């Protein structure tokens, strides 16, 4: 089929752009003629406070991309729709209700002989506004098919549209790891378990002062810390504040990612709790080449989300060989096998999270969970995902 995917791709960054790009590659590999209609200017800066574009792509760019869409040019939206009239299938990657007006302009130009799929990463935003539901309703009612990533999202979509709603679990769009491995090196978390230095004693033993001072990883010398990682875009629903409050004594935390507000409040919370020497902040976008270094010396990735839909983060942690401690929200609980390759905890509770972290650092537990980590096989996920998109 002649397929057009409308959505962000390089030089835009983030999970949405990565998914759009990988989707186009997969559709092309399945034999379809694919073009991405992307953006010259996607959002006004006040709606996207982080860094929107990057100079170096995180993965392989898709070769057939038009970058003509501009949020400031409704005439360009209609022209785009007219250009797509010869397509057999148009897929709108829906990341935010802010995209709805341009998408409606494209649909106006398309004049609807072409099949349209609304691929919703989130039917409604995590931090929603009063206008979000009316905008999404206007778009979804004009789609032939709505594709979502979970049953809960399907329930939301069915409240907004009579169109058929299909569910396909979000397929992995992880950066390729071939460049990070030497010849013949395996991918599993077991290799990293063997290569890493042994973990120190648990927090209780460390408090007894049994360790000699060593480099602490924060620019000075002090007690050796076990270390956890919080990685990715920092927004209120992701629960970083809960993790900081739940941090066990003697355990360090690295926070790496863009802050969508709240950086000063986070620094103030760290100072208030007396954790300045144990919480390392690396605010800002993390390029793909720098990601392996973030995971190289941590014991687990922690995802203390208050709410969530579909996420790549568990797979991302497992791909880098570390167990994941996550809350039971969205699809996070589907990707962690509790007690095998990570731990699951109820969302929104500092006490429950602290208990899970204390349990994680019981003697031998980090090593046991790390040995259970296996990298995800993306192929079955993508086969199902492509089928859900292109089937009649």
Tab-separated table of C-alpha atoms in Angstrom:
chain	number	residue	atom	x	y	z
A	1	UNK	CA	0.000	0.000	0.000
A	2	UNK	CA	0.909	3.648	-0.319
A	3	UNK	CA	1.073	4.726	3.337
A	4	UNK	CA	1.662	8.174	4.806
A	5	UNK	CA	2.556	8.515	8.489
A	6	UNK	CA	1.883	12.030	9.792
A	7	UNK	CA	3.969	12.714	12.875
A	8	UNK	CA	7.312	13.848	14.279
A	9	UNK	CA	10.613	12.342	13.220
A	10	UNK	CA	14.255	13.474	13.295
A	11	UNK	CA	15.357	16.224	13.979
A	12	UNK	CA	12.541	16.011	16.545
A	13	UNK	CA	13.404	13.844	19.504
A	14	UNK	CA	11.689	11.802	22.175
A	15	UNK	CA	9.587	8.674	22.282
A	16	UNK	CA	6.958	9.900	19.826
A	17	UNK	CA	9.523	10.731	17.159
A	18	UNK	CA	11.353	7.443	17.759
A	19	UNK	CA	8.109	5.477	17.423
A	20	UNK	CA	7.078	7.279	14.219
A	21	UNK	CA	10.483	6.619	12.680
A	22	UNK	CA	10.618	2.950	13.647
A	23	UNK	CA	7.032	2.451	12.463
A	24	UNK	CA	7.916	3.846	9.035
A	25	UNK	CA	10.962	1.553	8.813
A	26	UNK	CA	8.840	-1.473	9.768
A	27	UNK	CA	6.074	-0.655	7.283
A	28	UNK	CA	8.651	-0.228	4.532
A	29	UNK	CA	10.293	-3.536	5.447
A	30	UNK	CA	6.856	-5.160	5.118
A	31	UNK	CA	6.764	-4.051	1.483
A	32	UNK	CA	4.734	-0.846	1.658
A	33	UNK	CA	5.553	2.467	-0.038
A	34	UNK	CA	5.932	4.803	2.952
A	35	UNK	CA	6.408	8.547	3.431
A	36	UNK	CA	6.527	10.510	6.703
A	37	UNK	CA	4.842	13.912	6.649
A	38	UNK	CA	6.632	15.715	9.464
A	39	UNK	CA	7.066	19.182	10.875
A	40	UNK	CA	9.101	22.250	10.163
A	41	UNK	CA	7.605	23.751	13.350
A	42	UNK	CA	5.489	21.421	15.483
A	43	UNK	CA	4.564	23.350	18.642
A	44	UNK	CA	4.914	26.896	19.961
A	45	UNK	CA	7.656	26.892	22.578
A	46	UNK	CA	5.315	27.728	25.466
A	47	UNK	CA	3.476	24.425	24.893
A	48	UNK	CA	6.678	22.369	24.801
A	49	UNK	CA	9.099	23.797	27.373
A	50	UNK	CA	11.853	21.269	26.644
A	51	UNK	CA	14.336	21.007	23.789
A	52	UNK	CA	12.322	20.110	20.671
A	53	UNK	CA	15.026	19.100	18.177
A	54	UNK	CA	18.519	17.587	18.173
A	55	UNK	CA	21.499	17.776	15.845
A	56	UNK	CA	22.333	14.065	15.920
A	57	UNK	CA	19.680	11.369	15.395
A	58	UNK	CA	19.233	8.736	18.104
A	59	UNK	CA	18.627	6.011	15.520
A	60	UNK	CA	18.545	5.512	11.768
A	61	UNK	CA	16.599	8.366	10.116
A	62	UNK	CA	13.878	7.400	7.671
A	63	UNK	CA	14.873	8.266	4.102
A	64	UNK	CA	11.502	9.519	2.787
A	65	UNK	CA	10.404	12.514	4.852
A	66	UNK	CA	8.673	15.775	3.961
A	67	UNK	CA	9.044	18.497	6.584
A	68	UNK	CA	6.491	21.067	5.465
A	69	UNK	CA	3.974	21.182	8.328
A	70	UNK	CA	4.009	24.318	10.456
A	71	UNK	CA	1.694	25.044	13.380
A	72	UNK	CA	1.527	28.667	12.213
A	73	UNK	CA	0.352	27.875	8.639
A	74	UNK	CA	-3.192	26.421	8.349
A	75	UNK	CA	-2.977	26.792	4.555
A	76	UNK	CA	-0.109	24.314	4.630
A	77	UNK	CA	-2.256	21.821	6.566
A	78	UNK	CA	-4.882	21.820	3.803
A	79	UNK	CA	-2.233	21.537	1.066
A	80	UNK	CA	-0.793	18.541	2.856
A	81	UNK	CA	-4.216	16.875	2.850
A	82	UNK	CA	-4.613	17.427	-0.876
A	83	UNK	CA	-1.186	15.923	-1.445
A	84	UNK	CA	-2.219	12.759	0.409
A	85	UNK	CA	-5.309	12.000	-1.686
A	86	UNK	CA	-3.468	9.277	-3.630
A	87	UNK	CA	-2.469	7.397	-0.480
A	88	UNK	CA	-4.156	4.129	0.466
A	89	UNK	CA	-3.694	4.710	4.203
A	90	UNK	CA	-2.932	7.793	6.302
A	91	UNK	CA	-1.779	7.232	9.894
A	92	UNK	CA	-1.919	10.193	12.274
A	93	UNK	CA	0.494	9.826	15.198
A	94	UNK	CA	-1.497	11.528	17.977
A	95	UNK	CA	0.759	12.615	20.835
A	96	UNK	CA	-1.184	15.612	22.125
A	97	UNK	CA	-4.525	17.377	21.562
A	98	UNK	CA	-2.429	20.348	20.417
A	99	UNK	CA	-1.939	18.447	17.148
A	100	UNK	CA	-5.679	18.189	16.488
A	101	UNK	CA	-6.204	21.518	14.625
A	102	UNK	CA	-3.437	20.742	12.076
A	103	UNK	CA	-4.750	17.186	11.699
A	104	UNK	CA	-8.278	18.485	11.088
A	105	UNK	CA	-6.859	20.823	8.442
A	106	UNK	CA	-5.160	17.874	6.742
A	107	UNK	CA	-8.410	15.883	6.852
A	108	UNK	CA	-10.239	18.833	5.276
A	109	UNK	CA	-7.790	18.777	2.376
A	110	UNK	CA	-7.876	14.986	2.143
A	111	UNK	CA	-11.652	14.917	1.519
A	112	UNK	CA	-11.843	11.385	2.906
A	113	UNK	CA	-11.598	8.719	0.238
A	114	UNK	CA	-8.433	7.498	1.930
A	115	UNK	CA	-8.523	5.255	5.002
A	116	UNK	CA	-7.456	7.134	8.137
A	117	UNK	CA	-6.071	5.623	11.345
A	118	UNK	CA	-5.640	7.727	14.477
A	119	UNK	CA	-2.715	6.169	16.352
A	120	UNK	CA	-3.140	7.475	19.895
A	121	UNK	CA	-0.134	7.361	22.182
A	122	UNK	CA	-2.413	8.899	24.810
A	123	UNK	CA	-6.110	9.432	24.195
A	124	UNK	CA	-6.006	12.224	26.784
A	125	UNK	CA	-2.893	13.816	28.314
A	126	UNK	CA	-1.571	12.869	31.748
A	127	UNK	CA	-2.102	16.452	32.901
A	128	UNK	CA	-5.285	17.261	30.997
A	129	UNK	CA	-6.943	20.590	30.225
A	130	UNK	CA	-10.684	21.314	29.711
A	131	UNK	CA	-10.267	21.588	25.936
A	132	UNK	CA	-8.476	18.232	25.507
A	133	UNK	CA	-11.534	15.960	25.344
A	134	UNK	CA	-13.480	18.119	22.819
A	135	UNK	CA	-10.421	18.331	20.565
A	136	UNK	CA	-9.772	14.599	20.676
A	137	UNK	CA	-13.445	13.858	20.076
A	138	UNK	CA	-13.386	16.043	16.964
A	139	UNK	CA	-10.423	14.111	15.579
A	140	UNK	CA	-11.346	10.559	16.568
A	141	UNK	CA	-14.877	10.856	15.166
A	142	UNK	CA	-13.319	11.562	11.753
A	143	UNK	CA	-11.035	8.487	11.796
A	144	UNK	CA	-11.926	5.142	10.238
A	145	UNK	CA	-9.996	3.271	12.938
A	146	UNK	CA	-8.504	4.331	16.276
A	147	UNK	CA	-5.453	2.405	17.485
A	148	UNK	CA	-4.530	2.523	21.192
A	149	UNK	CA	-1.969	0.727	23.332
A	150	UNK	CA	-4.029	-0.630	26.230
A	151	UNK	CA	-7.549	-1.647	27.216
A	152	UNK	CA	-7.827	1.342	29.531
A	153	UNK	CA	-7.021	3.698	26.653
A	154	UNK	CA	-9.574	1.863	24.519
A	155	UNK	CA	-12.264	2.622	27.101
A	156	UNK	CA	-11.413	6.331	26.898
A	157	UNK	CA	-11.417	6.293	23.105
A	158	UNK	CA	-14.803	4.559	22.899
A	159	UNK	CA	-16.290	7.337	25.014
A	160	UNK	CA	-15.213	9.849	22.356
A	161	UNK	CA	-15.949	8.115	19.047
A	162	UNK	CA	-18.188	5.506	17.418
A	163	UNK	CA	-15.270	4.478	15.176
A	164	UNK	CA	-13.779	0.990	15.682
A	165	UNK	CA	-11.070	0.991	18.364
A	166	UNK	CA	-8.250	-1.523	18.069
A	167	UNK	CA	-5.724	-2.388	20.760
A	168	UNK	CA	-2.108	-3.227	19.962
A	169	UNK	CA	0.587	-3.183	22.614
A	170	UNK	CA	3.168	-0.531	21.844
A	171	UNK	CA	6.068	-2.205	20.082
A	172	UNK	CA	9.667	-1.541	21.195
A	173	UNK	CA	11.437	1.321	19.467
A	174	UNK	CA	14.730	1.048	21.326
A	175	UNK	CA	18.007	2.431	19.951
A	176	UNK	CA	20.111	-0.232	18.201
A	177	UNK	CA	22.637	-1.819	20.562
A	178	UNK	CA	24.993	-3.279	17.974
A	179	UNK	CA	27.340	-0.308	18.240
A	180	UNK	CA	27.583	-0.788	22.010
A	181	UNK	CA	28.731	-4.438	21.889
A	182	UNK	CA	32.050	-5.855	20.906
A	183	UNK	CA	32.329	-8.723	18.409
A	184	UNK	CA	30.592	-11.799	19.737
A	185	UNK	CA	29.337	-10.093	22.913
A	186	UNK	CA	25.940	-11.353	24.133
A	187	UNK	CA	23.096	-8.946	24.895
A	188	UNK	CA	21.658	-10.376	28.097
A	189	UNK	CA	21.732	-8.800	31.512
A	190	UNK	CA	23.726	-11.797	32.769
A	191	UNK	CA	26.855	-10.564	30.999
A	192	UNK	CA	26.594	-7.201	32.711
A	193	UNK	CA	26.064	-8.942	36.031
A	194	UNK	CA	29.349	-10.781	35.619
A	195	UNK	CA	31.295	-7.727	34.505
A	196	UNK	CA	30.090	-5.306	37.158
A	197	UNK	CA	31.919	-4.888	40.414
A	198	UNK	CA	30.221	-6.704	43.306
A	199	UNK	CA	27.621	-4.699	45.160
A	200	UNK	CA	28.521	-3.526	48.617
A	201	UNK	CA	26.691	-4.546	51.795
A	202	UNK	CA	23.100	-3.458	52.369
A	203	UNK	CA	22.238	-0.028	53.722
A	204	UNK	CA	22.034	-1.282	57.314
A	205	UNK	CA	25.553	-2.696	57.220
A	206	UNK	CA	26.878	0.438	55.625
A	207	UNK	CA	25.406	2.568	58.364
A	208	UNK	CA	27.566	0.585	60.782
A	209	UNK	CA	30.608	2.115	59.056
A	210	UNK	CA	32.210	-1.074	57.779
A	211	UNK	CA	33.305	0.297	54.388
A	212	UNK	CA	36.449	2.237	53.616
A	213	UNK	CA	35.959	5.636	51.942
A	214	UNK	CA	36.093	5.451	48.127
A	215	UNK	CA	35.127	7.618	45.205
A	216	UNK	CA	31.416	8.264	45.643
A	217	UNK	CA	30.607	9.232	42.041
A	218	UNK	CA	29.619	12.783	42.970
A	219	UNK	CA	33.020	14.437	42.729
A	220	UNK	CA	34.310	13.631	46.212
A	221	UNK	CA	35.310	10.848	48.548
A	222	UNK	CA	32.841	9.247	50.917
A	223	UNK	CA	31.033	5.994	51.675
A	224	UNK	CA	30.416	3.701	48.717
A	225	UNK	CA	26.779	4.037	47.649
A	226	UNK	CA	24.462	1.663	45.948
A	227	UNK	CA	22.905	3.692	43.176
A	228	UNK	CA	19.471	3.877	41.552
A	229	UNK	CA	18.515	5.621	38.312
A	230	UNK	CA	15.535	7.780	37.363
A	231	UNK	CA	15.740	8.412	33.626
A	232	UNK	CA	13.660	10.335	31.103
A	233	UNK	CA	11.445	13.383	30.832
A	234	UNK	CA	10.619	14.684	34.319
A	235	UNK	CA	6.942	15.568	34.735
A	236	UNK	CA	4.741	15.496	37.859
A	237	UNK	CA	2.941	12.262	36.969
A	238	UNK	CA	6.257	10.374	36.889
A	239	UNK	CA	6.637	10.675	40.664
A	240	UNK	CA	10.267	11.750	41.063
A	241	UNK	CA	9.334	13.539	44.299
A	242	UNK	CA	7.998	10.256	45.712
A	243	UNK	CA	11.255	8.499	44.883
A	244	UNK	CA	13.371	11.199	46.507
A	245	UNK	CA	11.287	10.971	49.686
A	246	UNK	CA	11.473	7.151	49.645
A	247	UNK	CA	15.242	6.915	49.097
A	248	UNK	CA	16.722	4.498	51.685
A	249	UNK	CA	19.640	5.585	53.822
A	250	UNK	CA	22.989	4.851	52.212
A	251	UNK	CA	21.555	4.626	48.679
A	252	UNK	CA	22.305	7.204	45.990
A	253	UNK	CA	20.078	8.347	43.140
A	254	UNK	CA	20.947	9.632	39.677
A	255	UNK	CA	18.286	11.694	37.898
A	256	UNK	CA	18.915	12.230	34.186
A	257	UNK	CA	16.484	13.911	31.807
A	258	UNK	CA	14.718	17.086	30.814
A	259	UNK	CA	12.660	18.829	33.475
A	260	UNK	CA	9.343	20.213	32.295
A	261	UNK	CA	9.304	22.631	35.195
A	262	UNK	CA	9.909	21.771	38.805
A	263	UNK	CA	13.713	21.742	38.760
A	264	UNK	CA	14.011	24.393	41.473
A	265	UNK	CA	11.366	22.622	43.561
A	266	UNK	CA	13.262	19.337	43.157
A	267	UNK	CA	16.510	20.953	44.302
A	268	UNK	CA	14.698	22.457	47.287
A	269	UNK	CA	13.214	19.064	48.237
A	270	UNK	CA	16.635	17.421	48.021
A	271	UNK	CA	18.129	20.102	50.270
A	272	UNK	CA	15.222	19.940	52.715
A	273	UNK	CA	15.699	16.186	53.142
A	274	UNK	CA	19.466	16.507	53.499
A	275	UNK	CA	20.143	14.441	50.368
A	276	UNK	CA	22.409	16.811	48.468
A	277	UNK	CA	25.344	14.402	48.708
A	278	UNK	CA	23.279	11.434	47.524
A	279	UNK	CA	21.062	12.761	44.703
A	280	UNK	CA	22.816	13.623	41.457
A	281	UNK	CA	20.834	15.784	39.026
A	282	UNK	CA	21.677	15.759	35.331
A	283	UNK	CA	18.953	17.990	33.870
A	284	UNK	CA	18.721	18.176	30.099
A	285	UNK	CA	18.290	15.967	27.079
A	286	UNK	CA	20.389	12.799	27.096
A	287	UNK	CA	21.692	11.780	23.669
A	288	UNK	CA	21.586	8.099	22.763
A	289	UNK	CA	25.382	7.850	22.814
A	290	UNK	CA	25.409	8.942	26.466
A	291	UNK	CA	22.710	6.562	27.701
A	292	UNK	CA	24.860	3.433	28.279
A	293	UNK	CA	27.044	5.395	30.689
A	294	UNK	CA	24.004	6.242	32.814
A	295	UNK	CA	23.204	2.563	33.295
A	296	UNK	CA	26.766	1.287	33.679
A	297	UNK	CA	27.040	1.768	37.458
A	298	UNK	CA	23.438	1.586	38.692
A	299	UNK	CA	21.648	-1.271	40.403
A	300	UNK	CA	18.133	-0.627	39.097
A	301	UNK	CA	15.976	1.740	37.081
A	302	UNK	CA	13.094	3.116	39.173
A	303	UNK	CA	9.774	4.173	37.603
A	304	UNK	CA	7.659	5.610	40.451
A	305	UNK	CA	4.856	6.828	38.164
A	306	UNK	CA	1.626	8.080	39.685
A	307	UNK	CA	-0.164	7.298	36.413
A	308	UNK	CA	0.773	6.044	32.987
A	309	UNK	CA	-0.340	4.552	29.697
A	310	UNK	CA	2.191	2.773	27.476
A	311	UNK	CA	5.903	3.171	28.100
A	312	UNK	CA	9.201	1.878	26.750
A	313	UNK	CA	11.029	2.489	29.995
A	314	UNK	CA	10.942	-1.062	31.400
A	315	UNK	CA	12.251	-2.460	28.134
A	316	UNK	CA	14.855	0.293	28.098
A	317	UNK	CA	16.150	-0.720	31.522
A	318	UNK	CA	16.182	-4.414	30.661
A	319	UNK	CA	17.942	-3.690	27.364
A	320	UNK	CA	20.730	-2.143	29.429
A	321	UNK	CA	20.863	-5.133	31.761
A	322	UNK	CA	19.348	-3.707	34.945
A	323	UNK	CA	16.236	-4.739	36.878
A	324	UNK	CA	13.332	-2.296	37.070
A	325	UNK	CA	11.367	-1.199	40.132
A	326	UNK	CA	8.049	0.164	38.844
A	327	UNK	CA	4.557	1.057	39.958
A	328	UNK	CA	1.529	-0.841	38.714
A	329	UNK	CA	0.293	1.785	36.251
A	330	UNK	CA	-0.311	1.616	32.508
A	331	UNK	CA	1.688	-1.154	30.876
A	332	UNK	CA	4.617	-0.989	33.331
A	333	UNK	CA	3.266	-3.930	35.296
A	334	UNK	CA	2.951	-5.982	32.103
A	335	UNK	CA	6.665	-5.663	31.349
A	336	UNK	CA	8.089	-6.379	34.826
A	337	UNK	CA	7.907	-9.936	36.139
A	338	UNK	CA	7.634	-9.194	39.842
A	339	UNK	CA	10.433	-10.861	41.765
A	340	UNK	CA	12.180	-12.122	38.602
A	341	UNK	CA	13.554	-9.125	36.679
A	342	UNK	CA	12.338	-6.347	38.954
A	343	UNK	CA	9.773	-5.384	41.554
A	344	UNK	CA	6.266	-3.941	41.347
A	345	UNK	CA	4.724	-1.554	43.855
A	346	UNK	CA	1.422	0.272	44.199
A	347	UNK	CA	1.513	3.872	42.915
A	348	UNK	CA	1.368	7.097	44.895
A	349	UNK	CA	2.793	5.855	48.206
A	350	UNK	CA	6.163	6.878	49.628
A	351	UNK	CA	5.918	4.132	52.248
A	352	UNK	CA	5.202	1.370	49.722
A	353	UNK	CA	8.022	2.565	47.483
A	354	UNK	CA	10.496	2.732	50.383
A	355	UNK	CA	9.535	-0.800	51.443
A	356	UNK	CA	10.181	-2.036	47.886
A	357	UNK	CA	13.576	-0.295	47.759
A	358	UNK	CA	14.554	-1.719	51.146
A	359	UNK	CA	13.496	-5.150	49.910
A	360	UNK	CA	15.500	-4.721	46.734
A	361	UNK	CA	18.673	-4.141	48.766
A	362	UNK	CA	18.359	-7.254	50.882
A	363	UNK	CA	21.626	-9.230	50.634
A	364	UNK	CA	21.872	-10.996	47.292
A	365	UNK	CA	18.610	-9.585	45.921
A	366	UNK	CA	20.080	-7.089	43.417
A	367	UNK	CA	22.304	-9.803	41.926
A	368	UNK	CA	19.436	-12.289	41.734
A	369	UNK	CA	17.103	-9.856	39.984
A	370	UNK	CA	19.796	-8.697	37.595
A	371	UNK	CA	20.438	-12.293	36.577
A	372	UNK	CA	16.762	-12.549	35.604
A	373	UNK	CA	16.880	-9.610	33.186
A	374	UNK	CA	16.538	-10.462	29.504
A	375	UNK	CA	16.507	-8.067	26.569
A	376	UNK	CA	13.143	-7.826	24.796
A	377	UNK	CA	12.571	-9.410	21.375
A	378	UNK	CA	10.792	-6.688	19.355
A	379	UNK	CA	9.756	-8.826	16.378
A	380	UNK	CA	6.517	-10.394	17.740
A	381	UNK	CA	5.355	-7.003	19.000
A	382	UNK	CA	5.916	-5.326	15.647
A	383	UNK	CA	4.250	-8.133	13.688
A	384	UNK	CA	1.067	-7.673	15.729
A	385	UNK	CA	1.323	-3.895	15.604
A	386	UNK	CA	1.668	-3.705	11.813
A	387	UNK	CA	-1.211	-6.157	11.384
A	388	UNK	CA	-3.464	-3.989	13.546
A	389	UNK	CA	-2.626	-0.916	11.478
A	390	UNK	CA	-2.933	-2.250	7.947
A	391	UNK	CA	-5.672	-4.879	8.228
A	392	UNK	CA	-9.030	-3.893	6.658
